[in-house]
């Protein structure tokens, strides 16, 4: 496994990857020591990270980051379905935990969706900030409510459009 950090306007994002895909990412400004403990024994590759770094850089430049790069397969079939549904939520939009559960083929599993989001190893790539309570309340968030609010605000102002020839 290799890892690197990427500076963003909201703080440093850490990325760890294997040949199978992205293994772990953090929210901006995440705790350095927690990430390093999780990936202990891995090699830091400053400036590396290829598609994961480019995706983060484009996102924080306010541009369409494009298709989500490969994510290392992790978790149960249910958690993978939930992450797939959440990854498809467009910027500037939200879904309730119940809506995500239904779209993932498990109506009534809203609490389980909350658990999957709380353990999301790919924040930003799988934008858990876009999942809210059914009444619109933000609900819980690993980075805190302020971070969730900030990310939702960032999402609303992204210039998500494709320009022919844009890389």
Backbone as a chain_set.jsonl record, in Angstrom:
{"seq": "XXXXXXXXXXXXXXXXXXXXXXXXXXXXXXXXXXXXXXXXXXXXXXXXXXXXXXXXXXXXXXXXXXXXXXXXXXXXXXXXXXXXXXXXXXXXXXXXXXXXXXXXXXXXXXXXXXXXXXXXXXXXXXXXXXXXXXXXXXXXXXXXXXXXXXXXXXXXXXXXXXXXXXX", "coords": {"N": [[0.846, -1.176, 0.0], [0.421, 2.264, -0.712], [0.65, 5.758, 0.133], [-0.437, 9.207, 0.27], [-0.649, 12.752, 0.88], [-2.906, 15.377, 0.106], [-3.105, 18.763, -0.368], [-5.865, 20.878, 0.254], [-8.371, 23.471, -0.136], [-9.854, 23.19, 2.183], [-8.331, 21.843, 3.965], [-5.895, 19.229, 4.582], [-6.147, 16.238, 2.676], [-5.94, 12.804, 3.009], [-4.791, 10.004, 1.18], [-4.834, 6.56, 0.5], [-3.716, 3.751, -1.282], [-3.917, 0.639, -3.096], [-2.862, -1.906, -5.435], [-5.405, -2.778, -6.131], [-7.069, -0.604, -5.987], [-8.377, 2.5, -4.583], [-7.85, 2.5, -1.186], [-8.343, 3.86, 1.177], [-9.515, 7.055, 2.146], [-9.509, 10.371, 3.515], [-11.48, 12.843, 5.234], [-11.19, 16.371, 4.586], [-8.641, 17.933, 6.492], [-8.475, 15.879, 8.296], [-7.508, 13.771, 11.074], [-4.202, 13.364, 11.212], [-2.621, 11.458, 12.663], [-4.45, 9.385, 13.182], [-5.033, 8.394, 10.626], [-2.457, 7.596, 9.789], [-1.976, 5.581, 11.666], [-3.827, 3.686, 10.883], [-2.831, 2.862, 8.436], [-0.359, 1.866, 8.969], [3.01, 0.955, 8.347], [2.926, 1.308, 5.66], [4.089, 2.801, 2.586], [4.944, 6.167, 2.171], [4.209, 8.223, -0.566], [4.961, 10.963, -1.687], [3.314, 13.37, -3.664], [2.391, 11.458, -5.397], [-0.264, 9.233, -6.427], [-1.825, 9.449, -8.582], [-4.779, 8.922, -10.292], [-6.464, 9.309, -8.09], [-5.48, 11.522, -6.694], [-5.717, 13.447, -8.759], [-8.51, 13.481, -9.041], [-9.359, 14.505, -6.542], [-8.034, 16.999, -6.637], [-9.317, 18.204, -8.843], [-11.964, 18.271, -7.911], [-11.724, 20.057, -5.723], [-10.947, 22.256, -7.125], [-13.225, 23.092, -8.093], [-14.204, 21.9, -10.327], [-15.67, 19.433, -12.52], [-14.886, 16.374, -11.299], [-14.941, 14.027, -12.693], [-15.348, 10.532, -13.5], [-15.443, 8.344, -10.707], [-12.417, 7.102, -9.513], [-11.081, 3.716, -9.382], [-12.189, 1.897, -6.586], [-10.983, 0.056, -3.888], [-12.337, -3.128, -3.344], [-14.35, -3.452, -0.557], [-15.944, -4.457, 2.47], [-19.374, -5.522, 3.104], [-21.803, -6.927, 0.799], [-24.085, -5.36, 0.941], [-23.05, -2.92, 2.014], [-21.4, -2.151, -0.083], [-23.31, -1.769, -2.105], [-24.749, 0.361, -0.998], [-22.73, 2.338, -0.901], [-22.34, 2.65, -3.633], [-24.8, 3.726, -4.469], [-24.754, 6.15, -3.022], [-22.472, 7.346, -4.116], [-23.467, 8.09, -6.547], [-25.111, 10.258, -6.107], [-25.896, 13.405, -7.201], [-23.833, 16.412, -7.167], [-24.751, 19.058, -4.978], [-27.179, 18.031, -4.37], [-29.181, 16.078, -2.092], [-29.893, 12.997, -0.353], [-32.121, 11.099, 1.644], [-31.442, 8.882, 4.399], [-33.259, 6.795, 4.315], [-34.124, 6.901, 1.62], [-31.746, 6.221, 0.324], [-31.449, 3.629, 1.309], [-33.692, 2.369, 0.112], [-33.014, 2.709, -2.634], [-30.786, 1.126, -2.657], [-31.85, -1.318, -2.543], [-32.844, -2.272, -0.149], [-35.279, -1.568, 1.48], [-36.323, 0.04, 4.452], [-33.96, -0.174, 5.789], [-32.696, 2.076, 6.82], [-31.251, 2.842, 9.138], [-29.118, 1.083, 8.992], [-27.898, 2.05, 6.707], [-26.971, 4.445, 7.738], [-25.01, 3.435, 9.449], [-23.234, 2.314, 7.598], [-22.426, 4.652, 6.292], [-21.178, 5.964, 8.415], [-18.928, 4.462, 8.64], [-17.647, 4.843, 6.283], [-15.055, 4.32, 4.1], [-14.178, 5.951, 2.097], [-14.523, 8.895, 2.046], [-15.644, 11.854, 0.391], [-15.083, 10.773, -2.241], [-17.094, 8.878, -2.117], [-19.663, 10.524, -1.38], [-20.608, 11.06, 1.578], [-21.573, 13.258, 2.9], [-23.774, 14.061, 1.53], [-25.914, 12.626, 2.387], [-28.722, 12.731, 4.363], [-30.98, 13.199, 7.169], [-34.465, 12.153, 7.089], [-36.207, 14.352, 7.469], [-34.684, 16.4, 6.557], [-32.792, 17.334, 8.289], [-29.321, 17.556, 9.043], [-28.097, 15.418, 10.392], [-25.752, 13.036, 11.775], [-22.138, 13.276, 11.423], [-18.9, 12.309, 10.53], [-16.867, 14.228, 10.408], [-17.965, 16.247, 11.808], [-20.761, 18.531, 12.234], [-20.311, 21.102, 11.199], [-18.32, 20.68, 9.257], [-19.78, 19.025, 7.524], [-21.776, 20.791, 6.694], [-20.139, 22.72, 5.442], [-19.041, 21.168, 3.332], [-21.374, 20.491, 1.909], [-22.138, 23.028, 1.108], [-19.942, 23.654, -0.508], [-20.329, 21.733, -2.519], [-22.697, 22.763, -3.66], [-21.783, 24.934, -5.062], [-20.091, 24.074, -6.995], [-18.72, 24.007, -10.244], [-20.007, 22.089, -12.158], [-19.637, 20.962, -15.021], [-18.972, 19.793, -18.262], [-16.447, 20.559, -20.475], [-15.684, 20.453, -23.813], [-12.799, 18.702, -24.576], [-11.637, 19.271, -22.135], [-9.434, 18.393, -19.513]], "CA": [[0.0, 0.0, 0.0], [1.104, 3.548, -0.739], [-0.232, 6.839, 0.547], [0.024, 10.583, 0.124], [-1.568, 13.79, 1.323], [-3.204, 16.392, -0.898], [-3.588, 20.004, 0.242], [-7.091, 21.406, -0.334], [-8.796, 24.695, 0.561], [-10.481, 22.845, 3.461], [-7.382, 21.079, 4.771], [-5.228, 18.113, 3.911], [-6.859, 14.979, 2.467], [-5.009, 11.695, 2.879], [-5.208, 8.94, 0.268], [-4.031, 5.33, 0.518], [-4.179, 2.882, -2.365], [-3.254, -0.623, -3.396], [-3.118, -2.189, -6.856], [-6.834, -3.016, -6.327], [-7.799, 0.656, -6.003], [-8.297, 3.34, -3.394], [-8.108, 1.729, 0.027], [-8.841, 4.748, 2.223], [-9.319, 8.492, 2.025], [-9.996, 11.063, 4.703], [-12.082, 14.15, 5.055], [-10.178, 17.42, 4.716], [-8.267, 18.271, 7.855], [-8.576, 14.703, 9.158], [-6.425, 13.583, 12.031], [-2.997, 12.752, 10.665], [-2.18, 10.282, 13.414], [-5.425, 8.304, 13.009], [-4.814, 7.834, 9.296], [-1.159, 6.909, 9.782], [-2.101, 4.355, 12.457], [-4.594, 2.721, 10.093], [-2.044, 2.365, 7.306], [1.002, 1.647, 9.476], [3.846, 0.075, 7.54], [2.796, 1.658, 4.239], [5.082, 3.743, 2.086], [4.462, 7.453, 1.699], [4.624, 8.548, -1.925], [4.582, 12.365, -1.89], [3.048, 13.773, -5.041], [1.839, 10.341, -6.166], [-1.683, 9.008, -6.227], [-2.438, 9.463, -9.904], [-6.179, 9.28, -10.512], [-7.113, 9.735, -6.846], [-5.015, 12.895, -6.484], [-6.332, 14.305, -9.78], [-9.929, 13.598, -8.731], [-9.455, 15.449, -5.414], [-7.618, 18.329, -7.099], [-10.385, 18.749, -9.697], [-13.108, 18.551, -7.037], [-11.471, 21.273, -4.959], [-10.806, 23.372, -8.06], [-14.581, 23.413, -8.497], [-14.455, 21.311, -11.643], [-16.18, 18.072, -12.499], [-13.736, 15.49, -11.158], [-15.079, 12.874, -13.579], [-15.705, 9.234, -12.919], [-14.697, 7.989, -9.505], [-11.419, 6.063, -9.796], [-11.33, 2.407, -8.766], [-12.171, 1.761, -5.134], [-10.695, -1.322, -3.5], [-13.56, -3.747, -2.817], [-14.331, -3.606, 0.902], [-17.229, -4.513, 3.146], [-20.413, -6.461, 2.705], [-22.504, -6.6, -0.446], [-24.966, -4.246, 1.269], [-22.282, -1.674, 2.127], [-20.947, -1.778, -1.427], [-24.484, -1.226, -2.813], [-25.022, 1.681, -0.412], [-21.701, 3.279, -1.375], [-22.594, 2.888, -5.05], [-25.93, 4.654, -4.538], [-24.317, 7.455, -2.518], [-21.526, 7.905, -5.082], [-24.227, 8.592, -7.695], [-25.89, 11.449, -5.754], [-25.256, 14.554, -7.855], [-23.453, 17.538, -6.325], [-25.817, 20.008, -4.717], [-28.398, 17.31, -3.998], [-29.057, 15.169, -0.956], [-30.861, 11.906, -0.24], [-32.278, 10.659, 3.025], [-30.954, 7.532, 4.674], [-34.293, 5.886, 3.828], [-34.07, 6.878, 0.153], [-30.559, 5.443, -0.054], [-31.762, 2.224, 1.604], [-34.583, 1.879, -0.952], [-32.261, 2.619, -3.89], [-29.817, 0.03, -2.514], [-32.607, -2.568, -2.552], [-33.146, -2.718, 1.216], [-36.16, -0.618, 2.155], [-36.389, -0.196, 5.89], [-32.609, -0.32, 6.346], [-32.124, 3.414, 6.936], [-30.222, 2.848, 10.196], [-27.947, 0.359, 8.472], [-27.236, 2.991, 5.803], [-26.234, 5.34, 8.625], [-23.818, 2.718, 9.913], [-22.312, 2.229, 6.456], [-21.861, 5.994, 6.069], [-20.282, 6.266, 9.536], [-17.706, 3.689, 8.423], [-17.265, 5.056, 4.888], [-13.605, 4.47, 3.963], [-13.875, 6.774, 0.925], [-15.238, 10.17, 2.029], [-15.53, 12.707, -0.79], [-15.32, 9.918, -3.408], [-18.449, 8.434, -1.793], [-19.942, 11.759, -0.635], [-21.553, 10.815, 2.666], [-22.186, 14.523, 3.321], [-25.016, 14.237, 0.78], [-26.962, 11.797, 2.983], [-29.295, 13.471, 5.485], [-32.178, 12.591, 7.769], [-35.656, 12.305, 6.247], [-36.775, 15.693, 7.608], [-33.751, 17.379, 6.033], [-31.734, 17.601, 9.263], [-28.057, 17.016, 8.568], [-27.717, 14.16, 11.031], [-24.377, 12.919, 12.26], [-21.096, 13.301, 10.393], [-17.593, 12.047, 11.138], [-16.08, 15.452, 10.493], [-18.753, 17.237, 12.532], [-21.816, 19.198, 11.47], [-19.76, 22.244, 10.465], [-17.667, 20.144, 8.059], [-20.832, 18.564, 6.615], [-22.358, 22.007, 6.132], [-19.153, 23.294, 4.524], [-18.954, 20.336, 2.126], [-22.615, 20.655, 1.143], [-22.053, 24.36, 0.489], [-18.955, 23.518, -1.588], [-21.028, 20.994, -3.575], [-23.686, 23.626, -4.323], [-21.133, 25.95, -5.879], [-19.187, 23.479, -7.978], [-19.017, 24.24, -11.657], [-20.033, 20.738, -12.694], [-19.978, 20.883, -16.428], [-17.873, 19.284, -19.072], [-16.09, 21.366, -21.628], [-15.028, 19.598, -24.785], [-11.352, 18.747, -24.522], [-11.154, 19.537, -20.786], [-8.848, 17.195, -18.917]], "C": [[0.889, 1.236, 0.0], [0.124, 4.618, -0.28], [0.415, 8.191, 0.287], [-1.017, 11.509, 0.716], [-1.728, 14.812, 0.212], [-3.751, 17.61, -0.165], [-4.824, 20.487, -0.508], [-7.45, 22.697, 0.4], [-9.418, 24.424, 1.934], [-9.539, 22.084, 4.386], [-6.844, 19.892, 3.986], [-6.119, 16.876, 3.854], [-5.797, 13.907, 2.291], [-5.622, 10.611, 2.011], [-4.276, 7.757, 0.427], [-4.602, 4.399, -0.533], [-3.317, 1.638, -2.472], [-3.435, -0.852, -4.893], [-4.606, -2.428, -7.158], [-7.649, -1.734, -6.388], [-7.594, 1.43, -4.727], [-8.695, 2.509, -2.188], [-8.77, 2.594, 1.093], [-8.584, 6.189, 1.819], [-9.858, 9.124, 3.298], [-10.758, 12.316, 4.293], [-10.979, 15.194, 5.152], [-9.903, 17.731, 6.184], [-8.377, 17.114, 8.825], [-7.354, 14.545, 10.055], [-5.326, 12.725, 11.42], [-2.652, 11.434, 11.339], [-3.151, 9.112, 13.286], [-5.219, 7.606, 11.666], [-3.52, 7.023, 9.273], [-1.214, 5.604, 10.581], [-2.816, 3.274, 11.647], [-3.762, 2.112, 8.972], [-0.591, 2.106, 7.693], [1.755, 0.645, 8.609], [3.778, 0.355, 6.049], [3.839, 2.7, 3.867], [4.424, 5.042, 1.641], [5.049, 7.716, 0.316], [4.219, 9.984, -2.214], [4.401, 12.687, -3.368], [2.457, 12.673, -5.901], [0.33, 10.253, -5.931], [-2.501, 9.117, -7.487], [-3.891, 9.868, -9.95], [-6.885, 9.777, -9.256], [-6.753, 11.193, -6.542], [-5.688, 13.833, -7.489], [-7.813, 14.526, -9.486], [-10.13, 14.627, -7.616], [-9.099, 16.862, -5.865], [-8.696, 18.98, -7.967], [-11.598, 19.129, -8.847], [-12.896, 19.871, -6.316], [-11.115, 22.467, -5.836], [-12.185, 23.788, -8.572], [-14.957, 22.866, -9.852], [-15.015, 19.908, -11.484], [-14.989, 17.125, -12.398], [-13.798, 14.262, -12.052], [-15.463, 11.624, -12.819], [-14.837, 8.941, -11.704], [-13.699, 6.895, -9.863], [-11.736, 4.783, -9.029], [-11.205, 2.468, -7.249], [-11.898, 0.303, -4.81], [-11.965, -1.929, -2.908], [-13.425, -4.01, -1.323], [-15.754, -3.7, 1.415], [-18.172, -5.545, 2.561], [-21.024, -6.043, 1.367], [-23.423, -5.403, -0.213], [-24.18, -2.937, 1.325], [-21.76, -1.224, 0.76], [-22.099, -1.197, -2.25], [-24.789, 0.187, -2.312], [-24.006, 2.697, -0.921], [-21.9, 3.608, -2.856], [-23.736, 3.891, -5.232], [-25.486, 6.055, -4.115], [-23.35, 8.12, -3.5], [-22.245, 8.518, -6.278], [-25.082, 9.816, -7.362], [-25.19, 12.665, -6.361], [-24.872, 15.654, -6.859], [-24.612, 18.512, -6.166], [-27.135, 19.353, -4.358], [-28.113, 16.442, -2.777], [-30.1, 14.066, -1.103], [-30.958, 11.565, 1.243], [-31.712, 9.25, 3.174], [-31.955, 6.506, 4.153], [-34.302, 5.779, 2.303], [-32.883, 6.053, -0.33], [-30.822, 3.964, 0.176], [-32.648, 1.628, 0.509], [-33.819, 1.7, -2.255], [-31.24, 1.48, -3.86], [-30.519, -1.323, -2.439], [-32.946, -3.116, -1.179], [-34.026, -1.699, 1.93], [-36.252, -0.961, 3.638], [-35.021, -0.303, 6.545], [-31.911, 1.032, 6.505], [-31.028, 3.48, 8.004], [-28.947, 2.153, 9.731], [-27.182, 1.236, 7.481], [-26.408, 3.972, 6.622], [-24.951, 4.708, 9.133], [-22.775, 2.626, 8.799], [-21.645, 3.587, 6.231], [-20.889, 6.37, 7.186], [-18.933, 5.565, 9.371], [-17.158, 3.85, 7.005], [-15.753, 5.249, 4.763], [-13.201, 5.417, 2.832], [-14.598, 8.125, 0.937], [-14.769, 11.04, 0.86], [-15.78, 11.887, -2.045], [-16.719, 9.306, -3.305], [-18.961, 9.512, -0.838], [-21.004, 11.611, 0.447], [-22.186, 12.106, 3.189], [-23.523, 14.744, 2.629], [-26.158, 13.37, 1.302], [-27.41, 12.468, 4.284], [-30.483, 12.713, 6.063], [-33.402, 12.927, 6.919], [-36.286, 13.686, 6.348], [-35.861, 16.782, 7.085], [-32.645, 17.759, 7.007], [-30.453, 16.914, 8.799], [-27.707, 15.669, 9.163], [-26.265, 14.189, 11.472], [-23.394, 12.945, 11.095], [-19.753, 13.173, 11.08], [-16.73, 13.278, 11.303], [-16.787, 16.549, 11.268], [-19.745, 17.933, 11.61], [-21.279, 20.369, 10.646], [-19.08, 21.775, 9.17], [-18.718, 19.683, 7.047], [-21.486, 19.76, 5.928], [-21.419, 22.626, 5.105], [-19.059, 22.497, 3.227], [-20.209, 20.443, 1.268], [-22.628, 22.013, 0.433], [-21.071, 24.336, -0.686], [-19.607, 22.832, -2.79], [-21.963, 21.906, -4.37], [-23.04, 24.612, -5.285], [-20.146, 25.38, -6.888], [-19.656, 23.796, -9.386], [-18.969, 22.88, -12.356], [-20.529, 20.743, -14.118], [-18.742, 20.373, -17.155], [-17.667, 20.228, -20.242], [-15.331, 20.457, -22.57], [-13.519, 19.797, -24.71], [-10.789, 19.023, -23.145], [-10.574, 18.269, -20.206], [-8.931, 17.224, -17.43]], "O": [[1.954, 1.262, 0.617], [-1.088, 4.408, -0.303], [1.628, 8.307, 0.112], [-2.135, 11.092, 1.017], [-0.787, 15.078, -0.536], [-4.736, 17.513, 0.568], [-4.846, 20.509, -1.739], [-6.882, 22.982, 1.455], [-9.501, 25.332, 2.762], [-9.932, 21.718, 5.493], [-7.288, 19.601, 2.875], [-6.76, 16.508, 4.839], [-4.859, 14.08, 1.513], [-6.819, 10.334, 2.092], [-3.058, 7.928, 0.483], [-5.819, 4.268, -0.665], [-2.174, 1.59, -2.016], [-4.104, -0.058, -5.555], [-5.029, -2.297, -8.307], [-8.808, -1.765, -6.801], [-6.759, 1.08, -3.893], [-9.757, 1.887, -2.175], [-9.646, 2.131, 1.823], [-7.555, 6.501, 1.22], [-10.578, 8.484, 4.064], [-10.68, 12.774, 3.153], [-9.934, 14.928, 5.745], [-10.818, 17.783, 7.006], [-8.374, 17.318, 10.039], [-6.3, 15.129, 9.802], [-5.503, 11.536, 11.154], [-2.42, 10.423, 10.675], [-2.721, 7.958, 13.282], [-5.23, 6.378, 11.586], [-3.501, 5.891, 8.79], [-0.565, 4.626, 10.208], [-2.459, 2.098, 11.714], [-3.975, 0.958, 8.602], [0.298, 2.126, 6.842], [1.207, -0.376, 8.194], [4.48, -0.277, 5.26], [4.393, 3.386, 4.726], [3.483, 5.038, 0.848], [6.228, 7.465, 0.065], [3.233, 10.212, -2.915], [5.225, 12.324, -4.207], [2.057, 12.934, -7.035], [-0.259, 11.129, -5.296], [-3.714, 8.907, -7.478], [-4.222, 11.023, -9.682], [-7.81, 10.584, -9.348], [-7.616, 11.993, -6.179], [-6.175, 14.897, -7.11], [-8.32, 15.634, -9.662], [-10.972, 15.517, -7.734], [-9.79, 17.818, -5.513], [-8.958, 20.176, -7.837], [-12.19, 20.19, -9.046], [-13.789, 20.717, -6.298], [-10.994, 23.583, -5.331], [-12.306, 24.711, -9.376], [-15.925, 23.319, -10.462], [-14.853, 19.276, -10.441], [-14.164, 17.073, -13.31], [-12.815, 13.529, -12.162], [-15.849, 11.669, -11.651], [-13.647, 9.253, -11.683], [-14.074, 5.878, -10.447], [-12.573, 4.786, -8.126], [-10.245, 3.016, -6.707], [-12.513, -0.59, -5.392], [-12.604, -1.309, -2.057], [-12.507, -4.7, -0.881], [-16.665, -3.091, 0.854], [-17.827, -6.317, 1.667], [-20.784, -4.94, 0.876], [-23.529, -4.528, -1.072], [-24.605, -1.942, 0.739], [-21.693, -0.024, 0.491], [-21.902, -0.245, -3.005], [-25.052, 1.093, -3.103], [-24.38, 3.797, -1.329], [-21.649, 4.737, -3.277], [-23.643, 4.799, -6.057], [-25.812, 7.036, -4.783], [-23.408, 9.334, -3.693], [-21.686, 9.381, -6.954], [-25.724, 10.366, -8.258], [-24.023, 12.922, -6.066], [-25.52, 15.805, -5.823], [-25.362, 18.757, -7.11], [-28.112, 20.045, -4.071], [-26.965, 16.118, -2.474], [-31.055, 14.186, -1.871], [-29.997, 11.726, 1.995], [-31.532, 8.528, 2.193], [-31.564, 5.471, 3.613], [-34.469, 4.688, 1.758], [-33.002, 5.28, -1.281], [-30.464, 3.132, -0.658], [-32.395, 0.521, 0.033], [-33.95, 0.669, -2.915], [-30.875, 0.936, -4.902], [-29.867, -2.356, -2.288], [-33.296, -4.289, -1.046], [-33.582, -1.042, 2.872], [-36.256, -2.133, 4.013], [-34.939, -0.506, 7.757], [-30.695, 1.133, 6.347], [-29.992, 4.108, 7.789], [-27.838, 2.588, 10.043], [-25.954, 1.174, 7.42], [-25.28, 4.298, 6.253], [-23.922, 5.376, 9.235], [-21.584, 2.835, 9.031], [-20.437, 3.659, 6.005], [-19.881, 7.027, 6.929], [-17.92, 6.023, 9.901], [-16.301, 3.077, 6.578], [-15.219, 6.237, 5.267], [-12.012, 5.662, 2.628], [-15.229, 8.48, -0.059], [-13.625, 10.947, 0.417], [-16.623, 12.271, -2.854], [-17.441, 9.23, -4.299], [-18.728, 9.436, 0.368], [-22.159, 11.992, 0.252], [-23.223, 12.058, 3.851], [-24.331, 15.543, 3.103], [-27.248, 13.372, 0.73], [-26.606, 12.735, 5.177], [-30.927, 11.71, 5.505], [-33.378, 13.87, 6.128], [-36.862, 14.151, 5.364], [-36.204, 17.963, 7.153], [-31.677, 18.418, 6.628], [-30.496, 15.823, 8.231], [-27.074, 14.85, 8.496], [-25.637, 15.246, 11.529], [-23.751, 12.678, 9.948], [-19.489, 13.835, 12.084], [-15.941, 13.362, 12.244], [-16.272, 17.661, 11.378], [-19.599, 17.93, 10.388], [-21.734, 20.604, 9.526], [-19.243, 22.394, 8.118], [-18.57, 19.92, 5.848], [-21.721, 19.737, 4.72], [-21.853, 23.013, 4.02], [-19.002, 23.079, 2.143], [-20.123, 20.482, 0.041], [-23.079, 22.12, -0.708], [-21.335, 24.927, -1.734], [-19.463, 23.28, -3.927], [-22.016, 21.834, -5.598], [-23.687, 25.075, -6.224], [-19.442, 26.132, -7.562], [-20.854, 23.843, -9.663], [-18.006, 22.565, -13.056], [-21.717, 20.548, -14.375], [-17.614, 20.523, -16.686], [-18.62, 20.635, -20.907], [-14.414, 19.756, -22.142], [-13.027, 20.924, -24.772], [-9.569, 19.014, -22.979], [-11.138, 17.188, -20.376], [-8.482, 16.287, -16.768]]}, "num_chains": 1, "name": "protein.A"}
